[in-house]
Amino acid sequence: MKLSRRTAVAALAGTASLALVLTGCSTDGGDGGNSGDKITLTITTFGTMGIDVNYEKYMEENPNIVIEATNLEDGGSARDDAYAKIAAGTGLSDIVAIEEGWLSTIAEVSDAFVDLRDYGIEDNKSDWLDWKYAQGTDAQGRVFGAGLDIGPQGLCFRGDLFEAAGLPGDREGFAEAIGGENATWESFFEFGQEYTAKSGKPFYHNPSFFWNSFVNQQAEGYYKKDGKTLNIKDNAALKGQMDLIVANANIGAGLPGWGVAEQAKNDEFAVYVCPSWMLGVVSGYYDAGTTDSGWDFADVLPGGAANWGGAFLGVAESSEHKEEAAKLALWLAAPEQQAAAFEAAGPFPSTLKGQDLVKDSVSAFFNNAPVGEIFTNRAKGVVAQVKGPEDSNIQDNVFGAVFDRVSQGELTTGDAAWAAAMELLDQLVGE
């Protein structure tokens, strides 16, 4: 079991700055739960996945289990942490959350994780969307990841700020103002230009979210459908979107992609592209129970439907308690627990029953938006792209880095931004 030398070295370097995290699995008993001894199961997650709301219930129902959880800041940190530990052959938690963007790399070393078919996942295969279940399956048919959420996208927006600028601020009015079902990225930016002209305030925080969404709307993203061939350098659609985004950099706030809680609360931007998991990020900027933030959520996305992200749970082959860990992982991935995670943090269920359980969900934080209904609608027809081995690295360390420079005014033309991205791409993948 090996990661490529380049990937392993990059991963080890990437984890050097991580805070100390739990490693391996600790235990007070070693019989897999056949006695009354306590068993400690470790789990590493990232971001605002929401599954932590289910831990206490599981421990109450299984008093011999203690869940010891580590949550890393984001998917990039979790990716680097997992890559480094797999390359080193030690240190994985009993259960590891895996993000869609680095799923294909994990599939290449899927023997680091148990085959969940050995623990009964096939008995409930029909629970999941077909493509989600398939994503967690390697070329040999081993199911190494139990699907949690998917990432259908809509738009989070500040209706109060739009209304103050004399623009539609209700969710239906805003959706129609940018084109409704026929909304394009061009019409979206036209609305943004009008907002900034009338308000004197930035429209958005950072352009990387628009880029990621556009990439996910394509039939093929950074890789061709074979998952191996890069699809970037001669891609006219990607170059055109970069040109469009850079041309509208004047209505950006010049902020980084992440860590902008204070700026959001200070009304420094008015719109977010929001895959379902982003709802938890935005609401997490504010005190629990906040209902007057001004944020709303609209059933619209320029360019049409897309999926951004989605997580899986894998059980480490190195776990001393594989049976108990698999039992917990599959329970966390079951429809009822997916629904609870959605209610807590927004990640939209990948199981059909889970989606049905949340279809009537309303978010008090987002101005009582019918988020269950909206995400059910936004998920129609969505099928995730094939992601290649360096997909998330390309997103974070090539285009993410370039759009940070665009945001800060360092790159002011589409040609300059594209050239900078191609230079970074060559450094990353050696193409």
XYZ file of C-alpha atoms in Angstrom:
431
model
C 0.000 0.000 0.000
C 1.665 3.223 -1.175
C 0.843 6.754 -2.003
C 2.942 8.264 -4.767
C 6.176 9.763 -3.497
C 5.078 13.238 -4.583
C 1.744 12.935 -2.825
C 3.275 11.488 0.322
C 5.956 14.158 0.563
C 3.441 16.930 -0.053
C 1.100 15.465 2.517
C 3.813 15.174 5.157
C 4.824 18.774 4.529
C 1.196 19.865 4.689
C 0.673 18.311 8.089
C 3.742 19.856 9.665
C 1.764 22.885 10.765
C -1.324 21.018 11.940
C -2.254 21.181 15.570
C -1.682 17.994 17.540
C -4.405 15.508 16.692
C -5.355 12.174 18.122
C -3.612 9.239 16.506
C -4.409 5.567 16.302
C -6.988 4.102 18.599
C -6.947 3.849 22.336
C -8.748 1.193 24.294
C -9.570 -0.008 27.728
C -10.665 -3.379 26.427
C -9.611 -5.560 23.538
C -12.421 -7.965 22.789
C -14.421 -5.932 20.240
C -17.308 -5.349 22.619
C -17.955 -8.885 23.814
C -17.587 -7.916 27.460
C -18.626 -4.990 29.591
C -15.240 -3.307 29.215
C -15.199 0.170 27.746
C -13.968 0.496 24.166
C -12.726 3.844 22.905
C -13.286 4.522 19.212
C -11.506 7.462 17.633
C -12.956 9.427 14.735
C -11.434 12.247 12.697
C -13.780 14.614 10.860
C -13.453 18.108 9.393
C -15.358 21.360 9.011
C -19.043 21.463 9.908
C -20.162 17.934 9.091
C -22.836 17.834 11.770
C -22.395 14.167 12.625
C -21.067 15.057 16.063
C -24.662 15.709 17.182
C -25.178 11.948 17.009
C -22.273 10.853 19.208
C -24.003 11.217 22.557
C -27.011 9.214 21.420
C -24.792 6.373 20.212
C -22.881 6.237 23.474
C -26.135 6.215 25.430
C -27.400 3.298 23.349
C -24.016 1.536 23.500
C -22.683 2.183 27.018
C -19.520 0.164 26.404
C -18.437 2.629 23.667
C -16.600 5.902 24.204
C -16.249 8.110 21.113
C -13.107 10.221 21.071
C -13.465 12.800 18.305
C -11.036 15.081 16.495
C -12.413 17.696 14.093
C -9.928 19.363 11.750
C -10.546 22.826 10.371
C -11.330 21.921 6.766
C -11.121 19.247 4.091
C -7.628 20.291 3.049
C -6.280 19.780 6.557
C -8.057 16.421 6.791
C -6.669 15.383 3.391
C -3.084 16.177 4.367
C -3.511 14.447 7.716
C -4.915 11.264 6.149
C -2.327 11.170 3.334
C 0.561 11.527 5.781
C -0.710 8.797 8.086
C -1.421 6.379 5.254
C 2.040 7.028 3.810
C 3.590 6.431 7.233
C 1.517 3.290 7.744
C 0.371 4.340 11.193
C -1.774 6.775 13.105
C -5.180 6.671 11.391
C -8.167 6.999 13.657
C -10.573 4.078 13.828
C -12.987 6.057 11.634
C -11.827 8.644 9.112
C -13.974 11.162 7.256
C -13.036 11.311 3.565
C -13.950 14.233 1.313
C -15.164 13.770 -2.257
C -12.314 15.826 -3.724
C -9.638 13.371 -2.573
C -11.699 10.223 -2.840
C -9.884 8.916 -5.926
C -6.511 9.050 -4.193
C -7.923 7.140 -1.243
C -9.389 4.610 -3.694
C -5.851 3.888 -4.898
C -4.874 2.900 -1.354
C -8.248 1.586 -0.284
C -6.646 -1.382 1.458
C -5.895 1.097 4.249
C -9.615 0.774 4.997
C -11.837 -2.219 5.604
C -14.296 -3.470 3.007
C -17.608 -2.417 4.486
C -19.329 -5.245 2.634
C -17.842 -7.470 5.314
C -19.864 -5.506 7.855
C -23.239 -5.467 6.119
C -23.311 -2.260 4.069
C -24.715 -4.127 1.048
C -27.819 -4.989 3.047
C -28.760 -1.313 2.824
C -27.179 -0.418 -0.532
C -30.511 0.808 -1.911
C -30.642 3.500 0.797
C -28.088 5.615 -1.061
C -28.167 7.489 -4.339
C -26.580 5.085 -6.809
C -23.726 7.409 -7.730
C -22.921 8.182 -4.102
C -22.611 4.502 -3.203
C -20.470 3.933 -6.286
C -18.112 6.754 -5.307
C -17.121 4.884 -2.156
C -16.340 1.711 -4.088
C -12.888 0.932 -5.521
C -12.006 -0.764 -8.805
C -12.068 -4.176 -7.129
C -15.575 -3.637 -5.809
C -14.499 -3.048 -2.197
C -16.693 -0.501 -0.424
C -14.204 1.577 1.550
C -16.433 4.584 2.290
C -19.985 4.898 3.587
C -21.620 7.973 2.052
C -22.746 10.788 4.318
C -23.820 13.941 2.505
C -23.935 15.441 -0.964
C -23.422 19.103 -1.854
C -26.226 20.530 -4.010
C -25.859 24.293 -4.267
C -27.963 27.415 -3.936
C -27.157 31.009 -3.019
C -26.911 32.445 0.478
C -27.556 36.191 0.342
C -28.163 39.257 2.457
C -31.684 40.281 1.547
C -31.582 43.248 3.925
C -28.528 44.703 2.189
C -30.091 44.248 -1.244
C -33.293 45.977 -0.152
C -31.304 48.857 1.326
C -29.733 49.276 -2.137
C -33.163 49.310 -3.800
C -32.865 45.768 -5.169
C -35.070 42.702 -4.592
C -34.284 41.216 -1.200
C -36.813 38.390 -0.892
C -35.594 34.993 -2.037
C -37.939 34.688 -5.025
C -37.296 38.259 -6.131
C -33.536 37.874 -5.848
C -33.616 34.598 -7.793
C -35.607 36.220 -10.585
C -33.351 39.299 -10.606
C -30.364 37.157 -11.585
C -32.319 35.146 -14.162
C -34.249 32.503 -12.242
C -34.019 29.064 -13.830
C -32.083 30.655 -16.684
C -29.579 32.477 -14.473
C -26.101 32.688 -15.961
C -22.819 33.727 -14.404
C -22.967 36.822 -16.580
C -26.416 37.822 -15.274
C -25.295 37.076 -11.716
C -22.326 39.415 -12.003
C -24.503 42.072 -13.659
C -26.684 42.045 -10.542
C -23.555 42.266 -8.418
C -22.266 45.250 -10.342
C -25.600 46.992 -9.846
C -25.556 46.240 -6.120
C -22.053 47.614 -5.663
C -22.839 50.697 -7.765
C -25.942 51.469 -5.686
C -24.610 50.541 -2.243
C -20.918 51.321 -2.491
C -20.287 47.921 -0.852
C -18.626 44.749 -2.149
C -20.914 42.045 -3.526
C -18.862 38.965 -2.620
C -15.943 37.974 -0.395
C -13.632 35.940 -2.659
C -14.012 34.653 -6.241
C -12.871 31.088 -5.591
C -16.379 29.894 -4.702
C -17.687 30.983 -8.107
C -14.845 29.158 -9.785
C -15.352 25.921 -7.863
C -19.065 25.966 -8.625
C -18.490 26.523 -12.335
C -15.964 23.683 -12.476
C -18.475 21.366 -10.810
C -21.125 22.309 -13.376
C -19.061 20.910 -16.237
C -19.488 17.355 -17.513
C -15.762 16.958 -16.881
C -13.849 19.019 -14.339
C -10.122 19.070 -13.706
C -9.939 15.516 -15.049
C -11.507 13.665 -17.920
C -14.044 10.980 -17.112
C -11.276 8.381 -16.944
C -10.133 10.060 -13.711
C -6.531 10.124 -14.916
C -6.235 12.587 -17.808
C -6.025 16.264 -16.896
C -8.613 18.518 -18.512
C -7.289 22.010 -17.847
C -4.689 23.548 -20.146
C -6.704 23.697 -23.362
C -10.075 24.055 -21.653
C -11.736 27.093 -23.231
C -14.679 26.969 -20.808
C -12.425 27.220 -17.767
C -10.351 29.999 -19.312
C -13.536 31.896 -20.197
C -14.853 31.641 -16.645
C -11.558 32.904 -15.288
C -11.762 35.891 -17.632
C -15.310 36.614 -16.439
C -14.425 36.365 -12.763
C -11.338 38.575 -13.064
C -13.349 41.146 -15.019
C -15.704 41.372 -12.023
C -13.038 41.473 -9.336
C -13.928 45.114 -8.659
C -17.062 44.058 -6.781
C -15.153 41.700 -4.473
C -14.175 42.501 -0.881
C -10.557 41.408 -1.265
C -10.915 38.730 1.416
C -9.535 35.191 1.689
C -11.806 32.275 0.844
C -12.185 31.090 4.445
C -12.140 32.578 7.912
C -14.295 35.621 7.218
C -16.740 35.496 10.124
C -16.128 39.027 11.339
C -16.404 40.473 7.837
C -19.691 38.658 7.268
C -21.094 40.025 10.514
C -19.869 43.516 9.588
C -21.866 43.496 6.318
C -18.699 43.509 4.185
C -20.223 41.255 1.513
C -23.682 40.123 0.511
C -23.612 36.739 -1.219
C -22.141 33.245 -0.886
C -22.361 30.265 -3.159
C -23.683 27.698 -0.693
C -23.443 23.962 -1.101
C -25.519 22.421 1.659
C -22.635 22.073 4.114
C -21.924 25.806 3.774
C -25.108 26.616 5.697
C -23.399 25.423 8.865
C -20.324 27.519 8.094
C -22.334 30.718 7.633
C -24.625 30.206 10.625
C -21.568 29.258 12.669
C -20.277 32.807 12.317
C -23.034 33.964 14.670
C -24.157 33.154 18.186
C -26.329 30.065 18.528
C -30.001 30.886 18.108
C -29.438 33.966 15.930
C -32.437 34.675 13.688
C -31.832 38.289 12.633
C -28.520 38.078 10.757
C -30.068 39.182 7.470
C -28.934 36.040 5.642
C -31.425 34.175 3.459
C -31.158 31.236 1.077
C -32.448 31.108 -2.511
C -33.326 28.243 -4.830
C -31.048 29.389 -7.653
C -27.502 28.903 -8.935
C -26.029 30.653 -11.977
C -25.280 28.132 -14.702
C -27.542 25.393 -13.351
C -27.306 22.532 -10.878
C -24.022 21.301 -9.456
C -22.647 19.204 -6.627
C -19.798 20.575 -4.519
C -18.372 18.201 -1.977
C -19.772 15.449 0.163
C -18.133 13.174 2.692
C -17.715 9.475 3.462
C -16.681 7.471 6.502
C -13.961 4.865 6.208
C -12.856 2.395 8.882
C -9.103 1.990 9.200
C -7.737 -1.477 8.559
C -5.313 -0.766 11.412
C -8.147 -0.333 13.909
C -8.024 -2.713 16.851
C -11.836 -2.674 16.905
C -12.877 -2.924 13.270
C -16.240 -4.525 13.973
C -17.274 -1.899 16.511
C -15.873 0.913 14.370
C -17.762 -0.319 11.302
C -20.947 -0.577 13.327
C -20.554 3.051 14.428
C -19.620 4.295 10.939
C -22.625 2.638 9.319
C -24.917 3.945 12.052
C -23.635 7.498 11.517
C -24.246 7.093 7.768
C -27.805 5.806 8.219
C -30.729 8.011 7.080
C -31.864 9.085 10.535
C -28.397 10.247 11.536
C -27.881 11.968 8.170
C -31.120 13.856 8.795
C -29.972 14.895 12.270
C -26.666 16.150 10.844
C -28.558 18.206 8.263
C -30.753 19.807 10.904
C -27.651 20.667 12.929
C -25.262 21.893 10.251
C -26.732 21.668 6.742
C -24.992 18.732 4.982
C -27.709 17.277 2.741
C -28.349 13.518 3.081
C -27.095 11.152 0.401
C -29.734 8.577 1.337
C -33.199 8.755 -0.156
C -34.918 8.254 3.190
C -32.673 10.862 4.764
C -33.713 13.355 2.092
C -37.353 12.527 2.720
C -36.896 13.068 6.452
C -35.614 16.627 5.918
C -37.837 17.707 3.026
C -39.926 19.963 5.279
C -36.974 21.430 7.160
C -36.958 25.208 7.673
C -33.967 27.284 8.810
C -34.723 29.983 11.349
C -31.248 31.424 10.809
C -31.797 31.840 7.058
C -35.013 33.853 7.428
C -37.123 30.680 7.735
C -36.028 29.518 4.299
C -37.485 26.085 3.402
C -33.993 24.601 3.130
C -35.169 20.984 2.903
C -37.405 21.775 -0.039
C -34.754 23.947 -1.718
C -31.971 21.381 -1.461
C -34.291 18.613 -2.611
C -34.955 20.726 -5.683
C -31.299 21.712 -6.161
C -30.286 18.033 -5.977
C -32.486 16.991 -8.900
C -30.381 15.682 -11.746
C -27.107 16.217 -9.883
C -24.435 13.589 -10.456
C -20.984 14.217 -9.036
C -18.022 14.447 -11.399
C -15.248 11.929 -11.575
C -12.480 13.406 -9.429
C -8.848 12.687 -10.225
C -6.003 12.026 -7.753
C -4.863 15.647 -7.449
C -8.317 17.207 -7.713
C -8.516 18.825 -4.296
C -4.861 19.870 -4.447
C -5.534 21.602 -7.765
C -8.580 23.307 -6.323
C -6.832 24.505 -3.169
C -3.227 25.037 -4.207
C -3.536 26.071 -7.857
C -6.784 27.905 -8.470
C -7.478 28.734 -4.834
C -4.059 30.371 -4.561
C -4.545 32.261 -7.815
C -7.968 33.571 -6.880
C -6.602 34.790 -3.567
C -4.160 36.882 -5.624
C -7.016 38.056 -7.842
C -8.992 38.971 -4.734
C -6.079 41.008 -3.388
C -5.582 42.869 -6.651
C -2.260 41.248 -7.567
C -3.579 39.684 -10.784
C -5.774 42.031 -12.777
C -6.330 40.303 -16.131
C -7.679 36.904 -17.043
C -4.551 36.134 -19.057
C -2.255 36.920 -16.126
C -4.370 34.830 -13.737
C -4.461 31.907 -16.153
C -0.696 32.031 -16.697
C -0.138 32.023 -12.924
C -2.454 29.046 -12.545
C -0.708 27.083 -15.283
C 2.651 27.718 -13.632
C 1.364 26.369 -10.334
C -0.267 23.442 -12.107
C 3.063 22.485 -13.680
C 4.732 22.637 -10.283
C 2.062 20.433 -8.734
C 1.575 17.744 -11.351
C 4.658 18.152 -13.533
C 2.658 18.420 -16.719
